[in-house]
mmCIF file of C-alpha atoms in Angstrom:
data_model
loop_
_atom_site.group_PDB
_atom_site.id
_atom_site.type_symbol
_atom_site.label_atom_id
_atom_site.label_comp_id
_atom_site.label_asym_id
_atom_site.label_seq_id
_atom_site.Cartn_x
_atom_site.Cartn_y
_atom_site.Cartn_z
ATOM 1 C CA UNK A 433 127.033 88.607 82.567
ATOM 2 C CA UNK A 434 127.954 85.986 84.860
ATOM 3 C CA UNK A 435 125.774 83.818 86.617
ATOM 4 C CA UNK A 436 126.324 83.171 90.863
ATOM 5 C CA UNK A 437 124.319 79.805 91.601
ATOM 6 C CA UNK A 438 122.056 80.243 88.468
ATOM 7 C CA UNK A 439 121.512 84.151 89.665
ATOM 8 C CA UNK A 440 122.956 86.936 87.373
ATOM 9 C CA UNK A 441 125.913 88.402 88.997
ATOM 10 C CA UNK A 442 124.886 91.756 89.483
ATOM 11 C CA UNK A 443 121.566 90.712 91.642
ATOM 12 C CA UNK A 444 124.122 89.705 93.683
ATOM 13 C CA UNK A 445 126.505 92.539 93.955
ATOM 14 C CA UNK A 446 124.110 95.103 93.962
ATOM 15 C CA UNK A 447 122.329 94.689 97.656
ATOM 16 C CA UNK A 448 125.868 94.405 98.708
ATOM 17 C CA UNK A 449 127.195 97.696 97.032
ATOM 18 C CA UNK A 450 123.858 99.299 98.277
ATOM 19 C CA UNK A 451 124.811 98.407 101.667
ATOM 20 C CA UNK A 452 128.494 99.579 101.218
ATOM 21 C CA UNK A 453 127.368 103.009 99.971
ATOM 22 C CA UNK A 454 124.894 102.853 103.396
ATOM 23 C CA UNK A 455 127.961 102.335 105.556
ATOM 24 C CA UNK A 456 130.132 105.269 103.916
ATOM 25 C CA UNK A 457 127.395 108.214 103.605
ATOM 26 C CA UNK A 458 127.545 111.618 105.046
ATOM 27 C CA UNK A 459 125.937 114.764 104.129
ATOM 28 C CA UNK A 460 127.822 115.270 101.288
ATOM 29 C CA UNK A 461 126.777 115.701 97.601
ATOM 30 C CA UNK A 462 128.745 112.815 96.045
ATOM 31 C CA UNK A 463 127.654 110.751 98.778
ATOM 32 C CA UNK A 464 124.150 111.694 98.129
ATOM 33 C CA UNK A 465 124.237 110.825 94.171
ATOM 34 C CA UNK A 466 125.855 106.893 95.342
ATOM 35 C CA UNK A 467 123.241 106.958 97.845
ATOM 36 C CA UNK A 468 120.783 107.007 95.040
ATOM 37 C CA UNK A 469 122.286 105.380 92.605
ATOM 38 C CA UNK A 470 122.729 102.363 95.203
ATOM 39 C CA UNK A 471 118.978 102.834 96.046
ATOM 40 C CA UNK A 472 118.181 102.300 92.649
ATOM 41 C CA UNK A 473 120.248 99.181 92.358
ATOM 42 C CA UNK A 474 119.075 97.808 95.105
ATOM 43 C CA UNK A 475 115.418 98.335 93.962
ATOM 44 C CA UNK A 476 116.001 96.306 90.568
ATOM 45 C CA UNK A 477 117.730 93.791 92.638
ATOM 46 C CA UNK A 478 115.183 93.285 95.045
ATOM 47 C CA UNK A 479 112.146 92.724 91.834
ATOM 48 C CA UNK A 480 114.344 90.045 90.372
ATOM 49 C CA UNK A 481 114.327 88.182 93.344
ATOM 50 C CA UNK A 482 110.818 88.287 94.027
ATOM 51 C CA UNK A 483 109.983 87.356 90.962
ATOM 52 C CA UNK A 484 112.220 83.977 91.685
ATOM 53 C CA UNK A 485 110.519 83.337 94.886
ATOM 54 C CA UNK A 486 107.691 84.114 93.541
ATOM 55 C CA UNK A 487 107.974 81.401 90.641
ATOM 56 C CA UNK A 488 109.439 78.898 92.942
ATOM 57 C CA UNK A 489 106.482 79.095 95.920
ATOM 58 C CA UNK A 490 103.600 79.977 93.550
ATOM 59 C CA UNK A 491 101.303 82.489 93.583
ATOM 60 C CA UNK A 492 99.547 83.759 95.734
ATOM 61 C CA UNK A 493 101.981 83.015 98.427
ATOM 62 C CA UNK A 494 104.992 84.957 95.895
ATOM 63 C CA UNK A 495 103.568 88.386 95.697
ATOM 64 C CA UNK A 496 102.319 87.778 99.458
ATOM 65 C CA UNK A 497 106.477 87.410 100.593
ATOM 66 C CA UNK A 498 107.261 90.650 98.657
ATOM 67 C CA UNK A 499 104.229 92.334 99.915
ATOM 68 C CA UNK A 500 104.708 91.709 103.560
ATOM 69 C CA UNK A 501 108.509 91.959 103.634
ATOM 70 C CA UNK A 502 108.568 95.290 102.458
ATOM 71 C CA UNK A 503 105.663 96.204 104.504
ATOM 72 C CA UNK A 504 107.525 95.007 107.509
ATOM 73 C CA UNK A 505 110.795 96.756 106.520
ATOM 74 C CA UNK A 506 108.395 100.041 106.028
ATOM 75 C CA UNK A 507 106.491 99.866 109.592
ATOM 76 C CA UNK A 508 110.330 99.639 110.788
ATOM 77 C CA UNK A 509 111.208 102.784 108.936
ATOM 78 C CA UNK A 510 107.916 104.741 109.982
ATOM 79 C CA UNK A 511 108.363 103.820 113.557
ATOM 80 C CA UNK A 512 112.149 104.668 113.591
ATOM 81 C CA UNK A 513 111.288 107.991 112.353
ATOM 82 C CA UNK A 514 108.813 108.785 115.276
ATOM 83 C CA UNK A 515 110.986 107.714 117.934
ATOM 84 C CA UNK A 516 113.799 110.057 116.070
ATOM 85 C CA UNK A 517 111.232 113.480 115.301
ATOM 86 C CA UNK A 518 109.025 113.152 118.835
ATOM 87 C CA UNK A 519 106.136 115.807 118.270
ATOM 88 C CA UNK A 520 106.963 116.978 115.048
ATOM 89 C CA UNK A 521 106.638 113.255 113.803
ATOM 90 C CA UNK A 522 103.552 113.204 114.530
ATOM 91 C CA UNK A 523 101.880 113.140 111.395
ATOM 92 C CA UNK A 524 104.585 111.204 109.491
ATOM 93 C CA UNK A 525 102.642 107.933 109.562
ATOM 94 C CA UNK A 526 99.504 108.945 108.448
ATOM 95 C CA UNK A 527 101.227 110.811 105.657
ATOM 96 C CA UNK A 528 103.260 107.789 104.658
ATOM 97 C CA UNK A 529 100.481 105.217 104.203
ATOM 98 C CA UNK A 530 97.909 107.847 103.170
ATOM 99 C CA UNK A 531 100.322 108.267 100.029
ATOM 100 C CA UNK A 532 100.928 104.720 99.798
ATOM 101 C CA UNK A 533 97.207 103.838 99.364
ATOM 102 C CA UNK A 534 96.630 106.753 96.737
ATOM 103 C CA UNK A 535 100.136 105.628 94.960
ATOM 104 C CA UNK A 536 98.911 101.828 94.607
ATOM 105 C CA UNK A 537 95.355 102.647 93.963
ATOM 106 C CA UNK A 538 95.947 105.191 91.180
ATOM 107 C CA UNK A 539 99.705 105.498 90.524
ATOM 108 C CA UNK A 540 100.816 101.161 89.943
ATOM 109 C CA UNK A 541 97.711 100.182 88.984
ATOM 110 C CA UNK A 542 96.667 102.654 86.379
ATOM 111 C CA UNK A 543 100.397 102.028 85.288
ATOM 112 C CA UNK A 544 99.008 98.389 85.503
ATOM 113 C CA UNK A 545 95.938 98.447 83.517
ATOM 114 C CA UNK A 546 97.372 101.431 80.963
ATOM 115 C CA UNK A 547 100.844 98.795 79.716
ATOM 116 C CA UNK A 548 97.889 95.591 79.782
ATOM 117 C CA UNK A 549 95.606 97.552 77.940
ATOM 118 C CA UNK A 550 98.710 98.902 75.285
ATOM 119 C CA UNK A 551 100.355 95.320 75.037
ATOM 120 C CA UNK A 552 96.855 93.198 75.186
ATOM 121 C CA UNK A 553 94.175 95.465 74.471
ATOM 122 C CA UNK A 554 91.844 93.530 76.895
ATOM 123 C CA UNK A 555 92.893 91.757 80.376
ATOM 124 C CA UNK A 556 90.935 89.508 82.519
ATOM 125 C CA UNK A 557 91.038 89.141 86.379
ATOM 126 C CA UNK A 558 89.388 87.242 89.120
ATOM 127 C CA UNK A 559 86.810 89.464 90.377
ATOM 128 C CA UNK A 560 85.961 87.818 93.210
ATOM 129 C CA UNK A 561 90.100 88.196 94.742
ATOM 130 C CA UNK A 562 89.954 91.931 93.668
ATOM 131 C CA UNK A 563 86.595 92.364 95.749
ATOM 132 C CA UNK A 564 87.781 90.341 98.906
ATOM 133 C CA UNK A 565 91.098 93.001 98.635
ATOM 134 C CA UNK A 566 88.985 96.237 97.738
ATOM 135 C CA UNK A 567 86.208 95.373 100.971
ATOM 136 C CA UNK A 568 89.064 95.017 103.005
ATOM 137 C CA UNK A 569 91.147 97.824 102.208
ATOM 138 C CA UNK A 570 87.950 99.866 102.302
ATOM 139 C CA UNK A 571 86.979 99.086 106.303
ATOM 140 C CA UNK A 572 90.857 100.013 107.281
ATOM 141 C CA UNK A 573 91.275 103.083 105.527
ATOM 142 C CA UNK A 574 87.847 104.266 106.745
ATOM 143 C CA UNK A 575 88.572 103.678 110.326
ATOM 144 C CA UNK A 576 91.914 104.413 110.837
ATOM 145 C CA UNK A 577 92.406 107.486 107.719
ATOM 146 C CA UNK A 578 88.195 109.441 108.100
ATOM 147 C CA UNK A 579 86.529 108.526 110.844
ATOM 148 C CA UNK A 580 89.483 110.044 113.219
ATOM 149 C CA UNK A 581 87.995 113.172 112.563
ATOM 150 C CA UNK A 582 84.514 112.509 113.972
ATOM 151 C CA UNK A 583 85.307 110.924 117.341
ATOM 152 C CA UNK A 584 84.679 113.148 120.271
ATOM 153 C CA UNK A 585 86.629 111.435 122.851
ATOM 154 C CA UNK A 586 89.539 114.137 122.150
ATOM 155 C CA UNK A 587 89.985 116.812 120.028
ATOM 156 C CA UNK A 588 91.794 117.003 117.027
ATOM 157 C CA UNK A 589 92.017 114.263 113.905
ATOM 158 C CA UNK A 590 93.204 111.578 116.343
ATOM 159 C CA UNK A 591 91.780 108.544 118.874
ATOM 160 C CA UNK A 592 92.179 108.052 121.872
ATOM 161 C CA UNK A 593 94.812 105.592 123.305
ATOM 162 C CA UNK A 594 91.389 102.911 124.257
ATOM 163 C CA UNK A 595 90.400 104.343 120.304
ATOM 164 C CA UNK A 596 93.448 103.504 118.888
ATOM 165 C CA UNK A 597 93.970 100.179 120.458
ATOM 166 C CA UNK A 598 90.605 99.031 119.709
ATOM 167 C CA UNK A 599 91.343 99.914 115.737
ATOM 168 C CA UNK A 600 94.398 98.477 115.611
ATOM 169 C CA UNK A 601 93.081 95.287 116.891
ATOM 170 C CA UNK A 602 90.680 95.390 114.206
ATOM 171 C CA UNK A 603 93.053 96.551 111.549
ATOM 172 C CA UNK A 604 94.974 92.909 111.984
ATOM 173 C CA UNK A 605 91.662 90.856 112.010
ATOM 174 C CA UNK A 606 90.468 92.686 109.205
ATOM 175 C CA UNK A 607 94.276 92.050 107.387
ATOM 176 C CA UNK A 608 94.863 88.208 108.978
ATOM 177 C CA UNK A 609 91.116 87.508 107.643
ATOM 178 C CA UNK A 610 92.238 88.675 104.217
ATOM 179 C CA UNK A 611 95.585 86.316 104.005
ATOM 180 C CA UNK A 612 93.310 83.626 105.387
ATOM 181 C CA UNK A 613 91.010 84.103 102.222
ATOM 182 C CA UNK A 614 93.875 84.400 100.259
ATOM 183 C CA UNK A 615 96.010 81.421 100.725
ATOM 184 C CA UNK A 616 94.030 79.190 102.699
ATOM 185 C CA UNK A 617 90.320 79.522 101.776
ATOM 186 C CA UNK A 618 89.731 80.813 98.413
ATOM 187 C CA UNK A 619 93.606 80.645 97.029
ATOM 188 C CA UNK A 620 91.799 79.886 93.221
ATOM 189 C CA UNK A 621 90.458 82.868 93.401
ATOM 190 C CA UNK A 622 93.782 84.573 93.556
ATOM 191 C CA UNK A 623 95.499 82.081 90.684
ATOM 192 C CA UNK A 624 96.766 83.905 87.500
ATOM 193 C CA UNK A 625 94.243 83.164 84.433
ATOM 194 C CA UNK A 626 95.167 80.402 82.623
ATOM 195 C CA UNK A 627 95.273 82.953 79.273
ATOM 196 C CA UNK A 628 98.189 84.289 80.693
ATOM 197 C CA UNK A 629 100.920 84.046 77.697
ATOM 198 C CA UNK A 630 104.249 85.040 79.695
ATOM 199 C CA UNK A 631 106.699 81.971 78.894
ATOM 200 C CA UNK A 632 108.555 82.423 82.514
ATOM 201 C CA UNK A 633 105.554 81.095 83.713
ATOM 202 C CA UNK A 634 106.333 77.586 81.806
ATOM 203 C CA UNK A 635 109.696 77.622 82.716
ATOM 204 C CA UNK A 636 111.539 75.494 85.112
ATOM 205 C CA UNK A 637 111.469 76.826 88.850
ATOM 206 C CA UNK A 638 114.198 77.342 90.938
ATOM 207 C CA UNK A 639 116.286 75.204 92.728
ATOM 208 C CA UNK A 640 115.401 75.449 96.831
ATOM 209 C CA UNK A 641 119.100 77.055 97.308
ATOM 210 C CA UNK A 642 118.927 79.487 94.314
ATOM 211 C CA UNK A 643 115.490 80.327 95.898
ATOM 212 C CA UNK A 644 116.927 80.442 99.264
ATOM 213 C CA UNK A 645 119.618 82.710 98.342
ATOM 214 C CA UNK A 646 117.396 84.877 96.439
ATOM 215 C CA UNK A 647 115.312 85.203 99.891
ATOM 216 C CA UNK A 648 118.464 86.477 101.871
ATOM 217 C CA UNK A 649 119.281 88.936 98.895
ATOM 218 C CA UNK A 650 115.536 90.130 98.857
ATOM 219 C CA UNK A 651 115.900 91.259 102.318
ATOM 220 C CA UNK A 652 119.077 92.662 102.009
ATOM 221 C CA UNK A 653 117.855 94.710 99.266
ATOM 222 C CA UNK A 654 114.631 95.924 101.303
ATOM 223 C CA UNK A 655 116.752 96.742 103.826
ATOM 224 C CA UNK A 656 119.118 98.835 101.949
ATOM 225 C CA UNK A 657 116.646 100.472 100.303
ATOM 226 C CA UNK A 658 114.679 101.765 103.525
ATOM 227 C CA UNK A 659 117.888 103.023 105.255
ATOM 228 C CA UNK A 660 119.186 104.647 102.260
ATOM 229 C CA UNK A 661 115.451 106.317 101.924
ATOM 230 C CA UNK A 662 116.198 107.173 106.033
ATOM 231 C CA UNK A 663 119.602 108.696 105.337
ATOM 232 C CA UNK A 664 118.606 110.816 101.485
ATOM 233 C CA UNK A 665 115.273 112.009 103.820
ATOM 234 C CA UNK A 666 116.801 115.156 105.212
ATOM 235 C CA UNK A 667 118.355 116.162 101.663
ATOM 236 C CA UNK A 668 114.700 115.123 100.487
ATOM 237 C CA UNK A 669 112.927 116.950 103.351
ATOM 238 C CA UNK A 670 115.440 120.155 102.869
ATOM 239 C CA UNK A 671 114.946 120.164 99.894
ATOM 240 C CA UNK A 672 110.898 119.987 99.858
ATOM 241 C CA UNK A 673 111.206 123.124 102.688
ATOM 242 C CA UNK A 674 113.410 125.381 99.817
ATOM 243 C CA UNK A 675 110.673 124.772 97.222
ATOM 244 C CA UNK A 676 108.688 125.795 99.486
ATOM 245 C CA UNK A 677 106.073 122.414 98.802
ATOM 246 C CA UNK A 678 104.186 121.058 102.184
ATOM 247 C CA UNK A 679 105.873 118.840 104.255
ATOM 248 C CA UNK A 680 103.372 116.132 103.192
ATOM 249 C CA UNK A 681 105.408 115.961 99.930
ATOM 250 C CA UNK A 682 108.476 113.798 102.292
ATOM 251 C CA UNK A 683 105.698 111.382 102.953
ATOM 252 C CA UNK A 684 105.173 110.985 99.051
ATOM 253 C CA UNK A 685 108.859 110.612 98.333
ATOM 254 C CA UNK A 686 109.351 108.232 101.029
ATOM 255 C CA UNK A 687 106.435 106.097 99.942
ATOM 256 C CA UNK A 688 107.241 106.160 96.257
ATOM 257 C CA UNK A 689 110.922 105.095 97.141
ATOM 258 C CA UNK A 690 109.376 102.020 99.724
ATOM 259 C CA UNK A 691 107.076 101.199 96.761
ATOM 260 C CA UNK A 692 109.408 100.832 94.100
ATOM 261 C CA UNK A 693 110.339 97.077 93.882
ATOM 262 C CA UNK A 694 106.627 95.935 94.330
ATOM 263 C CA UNK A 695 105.432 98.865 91.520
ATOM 264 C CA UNK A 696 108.067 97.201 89.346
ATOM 265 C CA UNK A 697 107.300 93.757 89.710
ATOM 266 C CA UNK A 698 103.362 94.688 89.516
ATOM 267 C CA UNK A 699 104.081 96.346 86.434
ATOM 268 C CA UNK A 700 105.996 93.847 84.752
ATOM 269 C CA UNK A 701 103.833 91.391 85.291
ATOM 270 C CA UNK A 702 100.927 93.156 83.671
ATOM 271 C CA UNK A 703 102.799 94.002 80.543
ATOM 272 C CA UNK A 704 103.655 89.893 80.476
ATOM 273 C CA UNK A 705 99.482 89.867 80.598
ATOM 274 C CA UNK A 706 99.675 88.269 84.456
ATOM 275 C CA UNK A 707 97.243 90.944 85.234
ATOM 276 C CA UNK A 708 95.821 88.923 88.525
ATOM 277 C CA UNK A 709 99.532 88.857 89.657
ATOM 278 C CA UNK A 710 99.660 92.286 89.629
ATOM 279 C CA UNK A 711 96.827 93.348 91.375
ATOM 280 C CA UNK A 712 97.188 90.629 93.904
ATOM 281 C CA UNK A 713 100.636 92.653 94.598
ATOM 282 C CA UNK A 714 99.309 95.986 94.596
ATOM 283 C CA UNK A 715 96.163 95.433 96.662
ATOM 284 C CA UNK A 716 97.505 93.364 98.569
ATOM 285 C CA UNK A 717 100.857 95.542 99.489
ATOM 286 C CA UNK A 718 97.897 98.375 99.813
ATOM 287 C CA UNK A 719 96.124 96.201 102.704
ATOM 288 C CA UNK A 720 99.553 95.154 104.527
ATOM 289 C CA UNK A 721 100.728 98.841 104.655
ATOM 290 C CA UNK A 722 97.881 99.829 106.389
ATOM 291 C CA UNK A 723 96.893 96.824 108.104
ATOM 292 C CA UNK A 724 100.024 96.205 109.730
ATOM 293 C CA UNK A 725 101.529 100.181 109.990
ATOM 294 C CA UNK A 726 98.579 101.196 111.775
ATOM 295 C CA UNK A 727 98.886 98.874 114.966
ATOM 296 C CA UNK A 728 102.832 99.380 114.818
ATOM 297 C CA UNK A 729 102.182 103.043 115.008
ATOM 298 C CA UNK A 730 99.997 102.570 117.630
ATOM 299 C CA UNK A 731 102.850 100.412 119.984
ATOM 300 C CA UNK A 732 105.203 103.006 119.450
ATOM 301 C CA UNK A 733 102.489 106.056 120.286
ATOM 302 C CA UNK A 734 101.932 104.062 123.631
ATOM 303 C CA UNK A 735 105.725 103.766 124.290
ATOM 304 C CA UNK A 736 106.394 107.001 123.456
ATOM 305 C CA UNK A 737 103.320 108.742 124.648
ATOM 306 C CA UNK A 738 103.092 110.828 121.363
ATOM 307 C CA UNK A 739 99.323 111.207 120.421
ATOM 308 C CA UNK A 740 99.679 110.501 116.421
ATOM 309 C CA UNK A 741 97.468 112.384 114.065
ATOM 310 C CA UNK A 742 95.942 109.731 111.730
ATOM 311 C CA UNK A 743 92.685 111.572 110.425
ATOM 312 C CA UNK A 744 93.203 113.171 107.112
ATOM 313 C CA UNK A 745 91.850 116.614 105.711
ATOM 314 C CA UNK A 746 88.574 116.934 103.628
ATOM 315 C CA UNK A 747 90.515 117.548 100.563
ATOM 316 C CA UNK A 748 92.264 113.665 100.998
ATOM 317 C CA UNK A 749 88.945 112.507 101.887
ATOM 318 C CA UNK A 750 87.309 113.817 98.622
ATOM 319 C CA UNK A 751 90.451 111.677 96.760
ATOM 320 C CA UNK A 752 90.306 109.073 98.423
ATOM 321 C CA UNK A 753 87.172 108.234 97.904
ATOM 322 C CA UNK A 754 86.928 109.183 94.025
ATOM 323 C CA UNK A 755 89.901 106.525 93.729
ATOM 324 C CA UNK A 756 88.022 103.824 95.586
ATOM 325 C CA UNK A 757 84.564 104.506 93.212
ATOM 326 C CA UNK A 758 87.040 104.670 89.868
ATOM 327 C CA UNK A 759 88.783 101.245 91.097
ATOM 328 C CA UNK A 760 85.462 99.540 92.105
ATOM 329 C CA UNK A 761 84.169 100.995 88.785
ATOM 330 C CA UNK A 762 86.775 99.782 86.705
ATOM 331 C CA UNK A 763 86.909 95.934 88.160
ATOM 332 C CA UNK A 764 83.060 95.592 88.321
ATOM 333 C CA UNK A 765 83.273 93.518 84.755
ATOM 334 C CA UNK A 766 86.220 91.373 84.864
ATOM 335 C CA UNK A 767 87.928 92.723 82.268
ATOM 336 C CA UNK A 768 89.945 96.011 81.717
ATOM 337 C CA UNK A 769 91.329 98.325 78.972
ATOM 338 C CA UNK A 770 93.463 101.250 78.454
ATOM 339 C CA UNK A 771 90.755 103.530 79.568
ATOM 340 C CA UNK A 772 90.739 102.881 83.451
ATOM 341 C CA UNK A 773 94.448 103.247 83.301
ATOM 342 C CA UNK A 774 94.244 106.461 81.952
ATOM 343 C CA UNK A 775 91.480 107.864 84.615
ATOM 344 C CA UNK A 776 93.378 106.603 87.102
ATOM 345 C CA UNK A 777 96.584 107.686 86.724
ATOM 346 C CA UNK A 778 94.534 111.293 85.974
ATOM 347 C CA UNK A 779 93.760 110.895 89.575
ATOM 348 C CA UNK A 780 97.461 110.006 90.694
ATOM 349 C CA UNK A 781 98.536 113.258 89.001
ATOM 350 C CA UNK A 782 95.749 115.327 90.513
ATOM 351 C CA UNK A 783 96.525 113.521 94.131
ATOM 352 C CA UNK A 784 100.513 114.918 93.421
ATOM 353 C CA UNK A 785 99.520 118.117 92.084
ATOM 354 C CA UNK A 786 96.601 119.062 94.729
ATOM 355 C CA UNK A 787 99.477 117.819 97.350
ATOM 356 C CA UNK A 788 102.054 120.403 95.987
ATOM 357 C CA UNK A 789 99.494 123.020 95.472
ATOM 358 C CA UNK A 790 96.821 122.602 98.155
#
């Protein structure tokens, strides 16, 4: 196909069709099936133009764009949603990044280590980026996802507005500390190994207006992909409530859809043995969704006075922690193989299936 200023042509038709199929939906079958076929577009087009940044600022700072553009684009969504449901919205956020912890944690990186382990039998890592990530993501999720259920100030799984304000505050040191370490501080430790055979890697970068263009594009495509997730989410939700699944399953759908171009990208770049890209995507996508959704949340609960339920159940405690002992587990040596994949993505199955049948 074609090239447009050294891009193939459909990366750059696609965001734009996306968007076109945005502007003409209604509730209508056909118009549901474009819908996701221009979701799915838009999701391919969106990893190929990461990956371009990506080669054209360097790592970390590539996989940092992607992770907090999307992140940003998903608060938007999540917030947009509240305002729109009022009280019956109020557990939509701790739904949303509940399942997009467990989906990064089990679902993209067992995908992660199971195609490194298939395609390179063994794949090396810095441990001491996946440990600043995993300590991190560890404190949020613990105060903003358990320990909601233990504070007495009022009743329910939920803070207090002082509670909430307090944690949020934290949530962004905890997450601004993390990019500090990350691009700043101790960016080595987040450098792709230097056994890393993929040959894009060696190749030219990108001009600064192919790069440029392929910014623009990105968002474009992030954007299209959240608003067509926000218009299929009542044919999604409608469909959940006829199967007669919880309405927690939405949350999943949502957060699968949001997740797409990073799980992608994270994906691909394991099976091209750039397993340190990959989990510098996935962790650190994991620590920006719930780094930067909680204190969003937290605005809008204030605005809106709606006291947001962010404490999960015992069940999703019991998971959640199993997945953060199998990931510490698996990244205590350095090196990984097909096997973590495969208990981890175990785990993603039995998160989905305990979620359907709870």
């Amino acid at each position: 196909m074609r090239k447009i200023l050294s891009l193939p042509a459909w990366t750059v038709i696609a965001p734009i069709l996306a968007l076109v199929f945005l502007f003409l939906y209604v509730q209508k079958p056909l118009f549901a099936a474009l819908a996701a076929a221009g979701l799915i577009i838009a999701v391919m087009s969106a990893v190929h133009h990461a990956e371009i940044i990506a080669h054209k600022v360097g790592e970390p700072f590539g996989t940092l764009i992607l992770a907090l553009a999307i992140t940003i684009i998903e608060v938007s969504l999540i917030v947009s949603l509240m305002f729109a449901g009022g009280e019956e919205a109020v557990t939509l956020a701790r739904d949303t990044v509940f399942a997009a912890v467990m989906i990064i944690l089990t679902g993209i990186i067992g995908m992660c280590l199971l195609l490194g382990g298939l395609y390179h039998k063994e794949q090396k890592f810095g441990m001491h980026a996946v440990s600043a990530a995993l300590v991190g993501l560890v404190a949020i999720c613990t105060l903003t996802l358990i320990l909601p259920n233990y504070t007495t100030s009022i009743l329910g799984p939920s803070y207090s507005k002082s509670q909430l304000i307090f944690v949020s505050v934290i949530s962004l040191v905890l997450y601004g500390t993390f990019v500090l370490v990350q691009t700043v501080r101790h960016r080595d430790y987040f450098l792709p190994a230097s056994g890393a055979d993929d040959e894009e890697q060696h190749a030219a970068p990108p001009t600064a207006k192919t790069a440029i263009v392929s910014l623009v594009l990105l968002l474009g495509c992030l954007v299209a992909v959240v608003m067509l997730a926000k218009k299929l989410a009542p044919v999604i939700e409608t469909g959940v409530v006829s199967l007669g699944a919880p309405k927690a399953v939405v949350g999943i759908i949502v957060a699968l859809v949001i997740l797409l171009p990073e799980g992608i990208a994270a994906v691909r770049a394991a099976a091209k043995n750039r397993l340190q890209t990959s989990l510098n995507l996935a962790l650190g996508s994991a620590l920006a969704s719930i780094g930067l959704t909680i204190p969003a949340v937290a605005i809008a609960s204030l605005i809106t006075g709606i006291n947001v339920t962010l404490g999960i159940d015992a069940k999703s405690i019991v998971l959640l922690t199993l997945s953060f002992i199998t990931v510490m587990i698996s990244f205590q040596s350095g090196k990984t193989t097909i096997m973590q994949g495969v208990v981890l993505l175990v785990l993603f199955f039995v998160y989905l299936f305990l979620t359907i049948f709870p």
